[in-house]
C-alpha cells in the first residue's frame, strides 16, 4: 500500500528533478551553471544531480513543517506551497534540518545514492565541504529565477508542476 507520505515524497523528487530543466529553457543558463560547477571543482553531472536532490529535500522539508503545523499531508497541500517558501527553506534551513525531512524509503537506486551522497557531503570539511553551500546557492538562484520568470504574483509548487507538464519533463 502506498501511503500519502510516499506519494508526496515521490512528487517532491519529481519536482526537484524539474527545476533545472525548467530553468534551462534558456540554454545559456545551463552552460553558465556548468561553468560555475567546474570552477568549483564539482563534476557538472554530479552537481546537477545533487541540486535536484537538494530541491526535493527542501520541498519535502517545507511539507514536513506544514504537516507539523497541522496541515494534512497531501499532493494538494504540496501544490499550494509558494515557491518563495521553498526558496526561503534553502536559505534558512541547515543541512541537518533539510535531511530530517528525508524519508526512509527511496523510489529508485539513483535517488538512494544521491541522498546518501548528500548526507555524506553534510559532514565534509575542506574543499568538498564547500559543495553544499555552493549547490544551495545554485538552487536558490534557480528557484528565484523561476519565480521571477512567472507571470503569477505568487507561483506555487502546483505551478511548478504545471510548467513541468507543459514542458513535457516527465
Coordinates of C-alpha atoms in Angstrom, one line a residue:
X1 CA 0.0 0.0 0.0
X2 CA 1.4 3.4 -1.0
X3 CA 1.0 6.0 1.8
X4 CA 0.3 9.7 1.3
X5 CA 3.8 10.5 2.6
X6 CA 5.3 8.2 -0.1
X7 CA 3.2 9.9 -2.8
X8 CA 4.2 13.3 -1.6
X9 CA 7.9 12.4 -1.4
X10 CA 7.8 11.0 -5.0
X11 CA 6.2 14.2 -6.2
X12 CA 8.9 16.2 -4.4
X13 CA 11.5 14.2 -6.1
X14 CA 9.8 14.7 -9.5
X15 CA 9.5 18.4 -9.0
X16 CA 13.1 18.6 -7.7
X17 CA 14.3 17.0 -10.9
X18 CA 12.3 19.5 -13.0
X19 CA 13.8 22.7 -11.5
X20 CA 17.0 22.8 -13.6
X21 CA 15.4 21.6 -16.9
X22 CA 12.8 24.4 -16.5
X23 CA 15.5 26.9 -15.8
X24 CA 17.4 25.6 -18.8
X25 CA 14.7 26.7 -21.3
X26 CA 17.1 29.5 -21.8
X27 CA 20.1 27.3 -23.0
X28 CA 22.8 29.7 -21.9
X29 CA 21.8 29.1 -18.2
X30 CA 22.9 25.5 -18.3
X31 CA 26.3 26.5 -19.8
X32 CA 26.9 29.1 -17.1
X33 CA 25.9 26.8 -14.3
X34 CA 28.2 24.0 -15.6
X35 CA 31.0 26.5 -15.9
X36 CA 30.5 27.5 -12.3
X37 CA 30.3 23.9 -11.1
X38 CA 33.6 23.1 -12.9
X39 CA 35.2 26.2 -11.4
X40 CA 34.2 24.9 -8.0
X41 CA 35.7 21.5 -9.0
X42 CA 32.3 19.8 -8.9
X43 CA 31.5 17.4 -11.7
X44 CA 28.6 19.1 -13.5
X45 CA 26.5 15.8 -13.8
X46 CA 27.1 15.1 -10.1
X47 CA 26.4 18.7 -9.1
X48 CA 23.1 18.9 -11.1
X49 CA 22.0 15.6 -9.6
X50 CA 22.7 16.9 -6.1
X51 CA 20.9 20.2 -6.9
X52 CA 17.8 18.1 -7.8
X53 CA 18.2 16.1 -4.6
X54 CA 18.6 19.4 -2.6
X55 CA 15.4 20.7 -4.3
X56 CA 13.4 17.6 -3.4
X57 CA 14.6 17.7 0.2
X58 CA 13.8 21.4 0.5
X59 CA 10.3 20.8 -0.9
X60 CA 9.8 17.9 1.5
X61 CA 11.1 19.9 4.4
X62 CA 8.5 22.6 3.8
X63 CA 5.8 19.9 3.5
X64 CA 7.0 18.3 6.8
X65 CA 6.9 21.7 8.5
X66 CA 3.3 22.3 7.3
X67 CA 2.3 18.8 8.5
X68 CA 3.8 19.5 11.9
X69 CA 1.8 22.7 12.0
X70 CA -1.4 20.7 11.5
X71 CA -1.9 20.6 7.7
X72 CA -2.7 17.1 6.3
X73 CA 0.0 15.7 4.1
X74 CA -1.3 15.6 0.5
X75 CA -0.4 16.5 -3.0
X76 CA -2.9 19.3 -2.9
X77 CA -1.1 20.7 0.2
X78 CA 2.2 20.4 -1.6
X79 CA 0.8 22.1 -4.7
X80 CA -0.3 25.0 -2.6
X81 CA 3.1 25.8 -1.2
X82 CA 4.6 29.0 -2.6
X83 CA 7.9 28.6 -4.4
X84 CA 9.1 31.5 -2.2
X85 CA 8.7 29.3 0.9
X86 CA 10.9 26.6 -0.7
X87 CA 13.4 29.3 -1.7
X88 CA 13.4 30.5 1.9
X89 CA 13.9 27.0 3.2
X90 CA 17.0 26.6 1.1
X91 CA 18.4 29.8 2.8
X92 CA 17.2 29.3 6.4
X93 CA 17.4 25.5 7.0
X94 CA 20.8 23.9 7.5
X95 CA 21.6 20.5 6.0
X96 CA 20.6 18.7 9.2
X97 CA 17.1 20.2 9.1
X98 CA 16.8 19.5 5.4
X99 CA 17.9 15.9 5.9
X100 CA 15.5 15.4 8.8
X101 CA 12.7 15.5 6.2
X102 CA 14.3 12.6 4.2
X103 CA 12.0 9.7 4.0
X104 CA 13.1 6.1 4.9
X105 CA 12.1 4.7 1.6
X106 CA 13.5 5.6 -1.8
X107 CA 11.9 5.5 -5.2
X108 CA 15.0 4.1 -7.1
X109 CA 18.7 3.4 -6.6
X110 CA 19.8 6.7 -8.2
X111 CA 17.7 8.6 -5.6
X112 CA 19.1 6.5 -2.8
X113 CA 22.7 7.1 -3.9
X114 CA 22.1 10.8 -4.3
X115 CA 20.5 11.1 -0.9
X116 CA 23.4 9.2 0.7
X117 CA 25.9 11.3 -1.1
X118 CA 24.1 14.5 0.0
X119 CA 24.2 13.2 3.6
X120 CA 27.9 12.4 3.4
X121 CA 28.6 15.9 2.0
X122 CA 26.9 17.4 5.0
X123 CA 29.8 16.1 7.1
X124 CA 32.6 17.1 4.8
X125 CA 35.2 19.8 5.5
X126 CA 37.8 21.4 3.3
X127 CA 37.1 21.9 -0.4
X128 CA 34.4 19.3 -0.6
X129 CA 32.8 20.9 2.5
X130 CA 32.0 23.9 0.3
X131 CA 29.9 21.9 -2.2
X132 CA 26.6 22.0 -0.3
X133 CA 26.8 25.8 0.3
X134 CA 27.6 26.3 -3.4
X135 CA 24.9 23.9 -4.5
X136 CA 22.5 25.7 -2.2
X137 CA 23.4 29.0 -3.9
X138 CA 22.6 27.4 -7.3
X139 CA 19.3 26.0 -6.2
X140 CA 18.2 29.4 -4.6
X141 CA 19.2 31.2 -7.8
X142 CA 17.2 28.7 -9.9
X143 CA 14.1 29.0 -7.7
X144 CA 14.3 32.8 -7.7
X145 CA 14.7 32.9 -11.4
X146 CA 11.7 30.6 -12.0
X147 CA 9.6 32.7 -9.6
X148 CA 10.6 35.9 -11.3
X149 CA 10.0 34.5 -14.7
X150 CA 6.5 33.6 -13.8
X151 CA 3.7 36.0 -14.6
X152 CA 1.9 34.9 -11.5
X153 CA 2.2 37.1 -8.4
X154 CA 2.9 34.1 -6.1
X155 CA 3.8 31.0 -8.0
X156 CA 3.4 27.7 -6.1
X157 CA 4.7 24.2 -6.3
X158 CA 1.5 23.4 -8.3
X159 CA 2.6 26.0 -10.9
X160 CA 6.0 24.3 -11.0
X161 CA 4.2 21.0 -11.6
X162 CA 2.1 22.6 -14.4
X163 CA 5.2 24.1 -16.0
X164 CA 6.9 20.7 -15.9
X165 CA 3.9 19.1 -17.6
X166 CA 3.7 21.8 -20.2
X167 CA 7.5 21.3 -20.9
X168 CA 6.9 17.5 -21.0
X169 CA 9.5 16.8 -18.4
X170 CA 8.0 13.6 -17.1

